[in-house]
CSV table of N, CA, C and O in Angstrom, one decimal:
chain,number,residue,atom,x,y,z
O,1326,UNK,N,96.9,92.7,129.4
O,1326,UNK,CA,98.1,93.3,128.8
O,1326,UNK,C,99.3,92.4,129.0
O,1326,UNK,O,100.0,92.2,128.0
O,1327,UNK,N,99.6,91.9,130.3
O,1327,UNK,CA,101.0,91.2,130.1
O,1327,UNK,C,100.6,89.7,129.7
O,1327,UNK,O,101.4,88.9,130.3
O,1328,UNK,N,99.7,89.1,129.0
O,1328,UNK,CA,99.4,88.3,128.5
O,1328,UNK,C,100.0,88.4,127.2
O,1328,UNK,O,100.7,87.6,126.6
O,1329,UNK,N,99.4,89.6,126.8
O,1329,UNK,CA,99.5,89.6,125.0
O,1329,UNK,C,101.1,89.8,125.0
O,1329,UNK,O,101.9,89.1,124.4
O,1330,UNK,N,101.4,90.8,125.9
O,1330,UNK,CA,103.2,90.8,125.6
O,1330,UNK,C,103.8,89.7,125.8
O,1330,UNK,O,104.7,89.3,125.2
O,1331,UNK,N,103.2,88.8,127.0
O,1331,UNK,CA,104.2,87.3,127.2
O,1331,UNK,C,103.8,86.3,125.5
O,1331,UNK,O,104.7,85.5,125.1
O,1332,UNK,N,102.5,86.4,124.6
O,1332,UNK,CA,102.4,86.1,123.9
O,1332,UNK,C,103.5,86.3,122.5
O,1332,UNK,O,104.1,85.5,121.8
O,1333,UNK,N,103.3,88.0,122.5
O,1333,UNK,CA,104.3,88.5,121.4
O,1333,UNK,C,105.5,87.8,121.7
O,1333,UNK,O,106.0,87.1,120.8
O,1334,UNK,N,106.0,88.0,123.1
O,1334,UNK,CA,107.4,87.8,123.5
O,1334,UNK,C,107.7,85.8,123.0
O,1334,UNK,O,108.7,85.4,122.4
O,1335,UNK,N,106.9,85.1,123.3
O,1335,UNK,CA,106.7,83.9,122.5
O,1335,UNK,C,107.0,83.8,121.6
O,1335,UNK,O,108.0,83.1,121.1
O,1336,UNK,N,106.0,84.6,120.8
O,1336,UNK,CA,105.9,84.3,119.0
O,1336,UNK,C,107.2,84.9,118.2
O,1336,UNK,O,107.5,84.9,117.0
O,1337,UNK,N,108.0,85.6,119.3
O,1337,UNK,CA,109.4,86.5,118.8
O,1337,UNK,C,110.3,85.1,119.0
O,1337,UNK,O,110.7,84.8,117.9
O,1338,UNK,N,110.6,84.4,119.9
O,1338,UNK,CA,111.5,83.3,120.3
O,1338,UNK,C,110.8,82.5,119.3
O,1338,UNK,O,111.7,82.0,118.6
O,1339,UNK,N,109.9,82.1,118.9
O,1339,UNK,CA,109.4,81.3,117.7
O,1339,UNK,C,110.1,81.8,116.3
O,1339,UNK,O,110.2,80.9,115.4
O,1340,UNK,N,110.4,82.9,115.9
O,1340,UNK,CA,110.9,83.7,114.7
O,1340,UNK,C,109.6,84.2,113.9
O,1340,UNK,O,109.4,84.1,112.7
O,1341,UNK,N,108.7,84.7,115.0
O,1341,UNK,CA,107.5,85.0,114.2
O,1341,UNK,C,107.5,87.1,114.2
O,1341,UNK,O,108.0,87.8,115.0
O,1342,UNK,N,106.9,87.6,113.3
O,1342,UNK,CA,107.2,88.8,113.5
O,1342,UNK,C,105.8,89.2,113.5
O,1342,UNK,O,105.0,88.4,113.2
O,1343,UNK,N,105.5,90.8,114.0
O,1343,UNK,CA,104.6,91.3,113.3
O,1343,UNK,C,104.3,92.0,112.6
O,1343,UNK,O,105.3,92.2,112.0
O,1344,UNK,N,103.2,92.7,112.2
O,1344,UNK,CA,102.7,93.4,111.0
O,1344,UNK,C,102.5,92.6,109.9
O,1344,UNK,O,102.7,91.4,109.9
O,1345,UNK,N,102.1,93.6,108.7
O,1345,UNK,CA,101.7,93.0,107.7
O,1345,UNK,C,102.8,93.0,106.3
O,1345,UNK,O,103.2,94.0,105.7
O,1346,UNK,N,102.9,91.7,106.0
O,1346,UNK,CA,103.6,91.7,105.0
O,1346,UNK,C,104.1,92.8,103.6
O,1346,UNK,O,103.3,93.6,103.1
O,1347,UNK,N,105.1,92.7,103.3
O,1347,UNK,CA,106.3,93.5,102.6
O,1347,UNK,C,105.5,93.6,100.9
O,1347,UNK,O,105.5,92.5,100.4
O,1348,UNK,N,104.8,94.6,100.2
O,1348,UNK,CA,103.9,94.3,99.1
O,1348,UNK,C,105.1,94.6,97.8
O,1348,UNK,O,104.7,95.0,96.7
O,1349,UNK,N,106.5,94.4,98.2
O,1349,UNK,CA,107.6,94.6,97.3
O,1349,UNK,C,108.6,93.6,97.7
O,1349,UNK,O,108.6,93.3,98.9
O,1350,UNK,N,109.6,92.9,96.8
O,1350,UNK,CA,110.3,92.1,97.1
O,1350,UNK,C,111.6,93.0,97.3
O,1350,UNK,O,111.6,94.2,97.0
O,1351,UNK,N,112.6,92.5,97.8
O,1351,UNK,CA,114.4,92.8,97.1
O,1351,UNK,C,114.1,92.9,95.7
O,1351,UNK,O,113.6,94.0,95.3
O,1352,UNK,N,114.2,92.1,94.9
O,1352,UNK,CA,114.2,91.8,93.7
O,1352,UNK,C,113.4,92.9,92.6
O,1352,UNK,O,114.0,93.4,91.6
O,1353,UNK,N,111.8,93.1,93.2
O,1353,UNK,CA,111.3,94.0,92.6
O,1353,UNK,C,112.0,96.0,92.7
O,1353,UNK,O,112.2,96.9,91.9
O,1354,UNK,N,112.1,95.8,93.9
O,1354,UNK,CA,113.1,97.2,94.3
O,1354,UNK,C,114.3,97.7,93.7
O,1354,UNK,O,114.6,98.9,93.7
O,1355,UNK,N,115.1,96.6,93.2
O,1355,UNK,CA,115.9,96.5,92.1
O,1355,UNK,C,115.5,97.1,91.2
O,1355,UNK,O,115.6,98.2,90.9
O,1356,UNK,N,114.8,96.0,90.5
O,1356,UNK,CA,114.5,96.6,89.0
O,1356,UNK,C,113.6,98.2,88.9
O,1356,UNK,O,113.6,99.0,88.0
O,1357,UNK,N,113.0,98.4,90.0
O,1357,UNK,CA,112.7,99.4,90.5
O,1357,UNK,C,113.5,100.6,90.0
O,1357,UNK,O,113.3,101.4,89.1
O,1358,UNK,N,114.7,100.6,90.9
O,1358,UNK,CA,116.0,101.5,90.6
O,1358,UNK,C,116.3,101.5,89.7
O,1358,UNK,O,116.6,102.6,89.3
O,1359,UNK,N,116.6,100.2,88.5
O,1359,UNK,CA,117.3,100.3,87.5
O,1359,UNK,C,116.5,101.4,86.2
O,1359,UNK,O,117.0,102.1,85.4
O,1360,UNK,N,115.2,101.1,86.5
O,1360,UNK,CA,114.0,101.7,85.8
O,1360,UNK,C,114.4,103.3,85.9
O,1360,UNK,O,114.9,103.9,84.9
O,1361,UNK,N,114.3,103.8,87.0
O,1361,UNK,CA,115.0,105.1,87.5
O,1361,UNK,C,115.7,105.5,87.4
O,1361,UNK,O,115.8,106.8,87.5
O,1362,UNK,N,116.8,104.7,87.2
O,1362,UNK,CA,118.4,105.0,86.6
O,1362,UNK,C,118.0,105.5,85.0
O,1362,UNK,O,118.1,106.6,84.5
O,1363,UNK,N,117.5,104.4,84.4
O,1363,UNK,CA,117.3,104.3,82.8
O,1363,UNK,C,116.7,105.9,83.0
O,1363,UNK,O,117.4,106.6,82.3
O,1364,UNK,N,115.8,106.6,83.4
O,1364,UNK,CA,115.0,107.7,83.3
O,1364,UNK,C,113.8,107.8,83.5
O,1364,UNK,O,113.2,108.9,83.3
O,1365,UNK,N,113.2,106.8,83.8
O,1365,UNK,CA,111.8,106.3,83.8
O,1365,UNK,C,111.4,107.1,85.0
O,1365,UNK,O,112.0,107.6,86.0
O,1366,UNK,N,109.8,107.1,84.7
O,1366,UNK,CA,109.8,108.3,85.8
O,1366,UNK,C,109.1,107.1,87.0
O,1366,UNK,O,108.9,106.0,86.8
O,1367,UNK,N,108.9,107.8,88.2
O,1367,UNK,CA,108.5,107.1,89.4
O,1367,UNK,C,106.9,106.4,89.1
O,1367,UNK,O,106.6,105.2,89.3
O,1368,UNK,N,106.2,107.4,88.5
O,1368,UNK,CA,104.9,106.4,88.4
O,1368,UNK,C,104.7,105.3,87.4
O,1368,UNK,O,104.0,104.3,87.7
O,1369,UNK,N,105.7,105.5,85.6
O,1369,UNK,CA,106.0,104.0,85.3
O,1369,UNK,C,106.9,103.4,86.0
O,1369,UNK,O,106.7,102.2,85.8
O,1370,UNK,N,107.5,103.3,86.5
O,1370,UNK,CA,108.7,102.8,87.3
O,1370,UNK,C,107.5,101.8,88.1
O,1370,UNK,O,107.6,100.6,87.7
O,1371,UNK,N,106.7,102.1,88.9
O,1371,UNK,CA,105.6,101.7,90.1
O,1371,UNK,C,104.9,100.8,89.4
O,1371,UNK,O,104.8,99.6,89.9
O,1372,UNK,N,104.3,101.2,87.9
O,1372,UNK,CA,103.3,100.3,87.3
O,1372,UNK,C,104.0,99.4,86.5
O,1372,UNK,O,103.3,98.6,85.8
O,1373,UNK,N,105.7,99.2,86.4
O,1373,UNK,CA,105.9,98.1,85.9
O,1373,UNK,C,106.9,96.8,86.6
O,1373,UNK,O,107.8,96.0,86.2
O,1374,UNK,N,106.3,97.1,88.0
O,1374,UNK,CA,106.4,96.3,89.2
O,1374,UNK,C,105.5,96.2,89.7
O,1374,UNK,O,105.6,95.6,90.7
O,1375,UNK,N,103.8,96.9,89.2
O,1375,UNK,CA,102.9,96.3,89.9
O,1375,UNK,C,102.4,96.8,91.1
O,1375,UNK,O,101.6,96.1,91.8
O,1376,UNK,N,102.8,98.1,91.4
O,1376,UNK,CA,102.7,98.9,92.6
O,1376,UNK,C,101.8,100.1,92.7
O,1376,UNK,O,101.4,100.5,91.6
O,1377,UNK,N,101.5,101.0,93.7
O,1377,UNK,CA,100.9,102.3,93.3
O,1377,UNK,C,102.5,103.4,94.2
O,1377,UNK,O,103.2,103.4,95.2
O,1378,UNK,N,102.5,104.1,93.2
O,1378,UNK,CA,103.9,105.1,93.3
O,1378,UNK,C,104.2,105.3,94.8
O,1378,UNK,O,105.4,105.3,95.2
O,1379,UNK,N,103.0,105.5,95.8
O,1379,UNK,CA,103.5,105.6,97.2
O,1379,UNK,C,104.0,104.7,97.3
O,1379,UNK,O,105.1,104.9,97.8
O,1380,UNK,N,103.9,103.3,97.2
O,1380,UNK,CA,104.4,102.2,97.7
O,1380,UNK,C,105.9,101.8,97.6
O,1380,UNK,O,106.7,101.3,98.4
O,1381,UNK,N,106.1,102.3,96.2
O,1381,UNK,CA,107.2,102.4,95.5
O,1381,UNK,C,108.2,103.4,96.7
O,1381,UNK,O,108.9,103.1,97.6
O,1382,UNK,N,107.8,104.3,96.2
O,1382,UNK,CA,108.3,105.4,97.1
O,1382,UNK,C,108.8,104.9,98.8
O,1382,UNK,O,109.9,105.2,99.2
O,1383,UNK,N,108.0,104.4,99.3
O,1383,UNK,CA,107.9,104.1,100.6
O,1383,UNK,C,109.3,102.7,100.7
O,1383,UNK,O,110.1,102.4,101.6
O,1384,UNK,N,109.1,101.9,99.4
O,1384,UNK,CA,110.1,101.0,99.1
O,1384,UNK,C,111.7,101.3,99.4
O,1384,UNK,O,112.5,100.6,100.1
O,1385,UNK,N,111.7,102.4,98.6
O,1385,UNK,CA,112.9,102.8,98.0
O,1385,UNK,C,113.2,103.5,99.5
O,1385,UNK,O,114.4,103.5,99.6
O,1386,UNK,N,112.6,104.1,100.5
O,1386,UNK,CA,113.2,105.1,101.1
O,1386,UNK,C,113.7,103.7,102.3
O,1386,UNK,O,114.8,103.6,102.8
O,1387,UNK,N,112.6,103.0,102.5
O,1387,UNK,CA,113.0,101.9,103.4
O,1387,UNK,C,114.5,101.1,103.2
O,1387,UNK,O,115.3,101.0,104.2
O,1388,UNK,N,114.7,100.6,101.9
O,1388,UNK,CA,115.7,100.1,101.4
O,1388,UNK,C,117.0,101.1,101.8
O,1388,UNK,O,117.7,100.6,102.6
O,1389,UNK,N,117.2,102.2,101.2
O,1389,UNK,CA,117.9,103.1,101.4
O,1389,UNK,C,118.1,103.3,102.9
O,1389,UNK,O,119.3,103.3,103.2
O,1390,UNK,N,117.5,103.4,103.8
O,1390,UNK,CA,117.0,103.6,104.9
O,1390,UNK,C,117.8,102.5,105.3
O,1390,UNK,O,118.9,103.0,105.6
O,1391,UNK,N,117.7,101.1,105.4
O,1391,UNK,CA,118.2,99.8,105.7
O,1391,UNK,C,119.7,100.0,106.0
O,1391,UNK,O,120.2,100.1,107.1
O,1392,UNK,N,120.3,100.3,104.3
O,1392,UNK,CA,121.2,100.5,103.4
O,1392,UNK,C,122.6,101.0,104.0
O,1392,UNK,O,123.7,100.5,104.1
O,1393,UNK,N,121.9,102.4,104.4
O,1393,UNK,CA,123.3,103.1,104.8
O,1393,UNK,C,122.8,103.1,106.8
O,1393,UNK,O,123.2,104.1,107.4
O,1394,UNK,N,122.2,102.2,107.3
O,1394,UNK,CA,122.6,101.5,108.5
O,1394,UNK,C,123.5,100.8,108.7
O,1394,UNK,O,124.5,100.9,109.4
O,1395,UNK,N,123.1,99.6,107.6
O,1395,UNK,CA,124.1,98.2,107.3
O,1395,UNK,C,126.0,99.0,106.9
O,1395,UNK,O,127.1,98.5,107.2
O,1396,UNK,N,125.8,100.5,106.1
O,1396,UNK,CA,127.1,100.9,105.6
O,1396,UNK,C,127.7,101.6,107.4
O,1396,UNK,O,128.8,101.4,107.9
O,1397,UNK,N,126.9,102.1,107.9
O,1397,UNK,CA,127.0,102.4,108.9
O,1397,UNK,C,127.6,101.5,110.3
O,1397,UNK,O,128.5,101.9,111.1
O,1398,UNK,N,126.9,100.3,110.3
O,1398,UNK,CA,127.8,99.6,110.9
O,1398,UNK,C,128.6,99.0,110.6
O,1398,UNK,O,129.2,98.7,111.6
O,1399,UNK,N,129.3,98.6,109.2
O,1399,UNK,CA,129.9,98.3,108.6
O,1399,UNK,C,131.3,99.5,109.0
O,1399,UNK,O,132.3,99.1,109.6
O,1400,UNK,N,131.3,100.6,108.8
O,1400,UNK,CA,132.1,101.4,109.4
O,1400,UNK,C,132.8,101.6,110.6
O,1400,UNK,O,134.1,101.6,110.8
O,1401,UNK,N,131.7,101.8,111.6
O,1401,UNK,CA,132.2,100.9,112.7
O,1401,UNK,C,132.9,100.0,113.0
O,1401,UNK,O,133.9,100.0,113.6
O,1402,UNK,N,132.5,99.0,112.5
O,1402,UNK,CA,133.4,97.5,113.1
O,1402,UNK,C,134.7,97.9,112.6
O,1402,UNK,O,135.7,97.8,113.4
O,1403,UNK,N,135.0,98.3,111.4
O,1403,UNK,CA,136.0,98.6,110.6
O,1403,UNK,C,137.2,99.3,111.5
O,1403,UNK,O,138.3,98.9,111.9
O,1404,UNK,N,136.2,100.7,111.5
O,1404,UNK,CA,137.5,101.4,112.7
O,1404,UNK,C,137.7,101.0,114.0
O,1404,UNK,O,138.7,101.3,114.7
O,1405,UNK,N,136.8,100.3,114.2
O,1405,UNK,CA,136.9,99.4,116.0
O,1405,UNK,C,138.0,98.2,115.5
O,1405,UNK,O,138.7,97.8,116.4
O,1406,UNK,N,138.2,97.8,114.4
O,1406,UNK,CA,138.8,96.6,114.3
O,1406,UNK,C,140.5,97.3,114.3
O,1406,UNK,O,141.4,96.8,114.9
O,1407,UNK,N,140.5,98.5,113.6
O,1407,UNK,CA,141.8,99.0,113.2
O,1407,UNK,C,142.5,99.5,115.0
O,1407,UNK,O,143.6,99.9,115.1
């Protein structure tokens, strides 16, 4: 056990991460929304990015998720600055 963690802890100072890669870009997540904006519903929205609708879904909550962290600290600094 404190092998594999001095390992992880390595591969972390190297800029290596884990898990398995992101099966959506920024980019596709976009057009994603804009699809959704337009009215399109969630499962064409999924199939014309190439996805299956959970994934989509899981996309968009993550993003959003991200989103109003980043607004969140962003707030902070703001009134810490003032």
């Amino acid at each position: 056990r404190e092998r594999v963690i001095a390992g992880l802890e390595a591969a972390k100072r190297r800029g290596r991460k884990g898990g398995r890669p992101r099966k959506l870009g920024i980019e596709q997540v976009e057009t994603a929304r804009a699809l959704l904006a337009e009215g399109k519903s969630m499962s064409s929205a999924a199939r014309a990015v190439g996805v299956a609708r959970s994934t989509l879904d899981d996309s968009l909550r993550r993003t959003a998720l991200s989103e109003s962290i980043a607004d969140a600290a962003m707030q902070k600094a703001t009134s810490e600055a003032a």
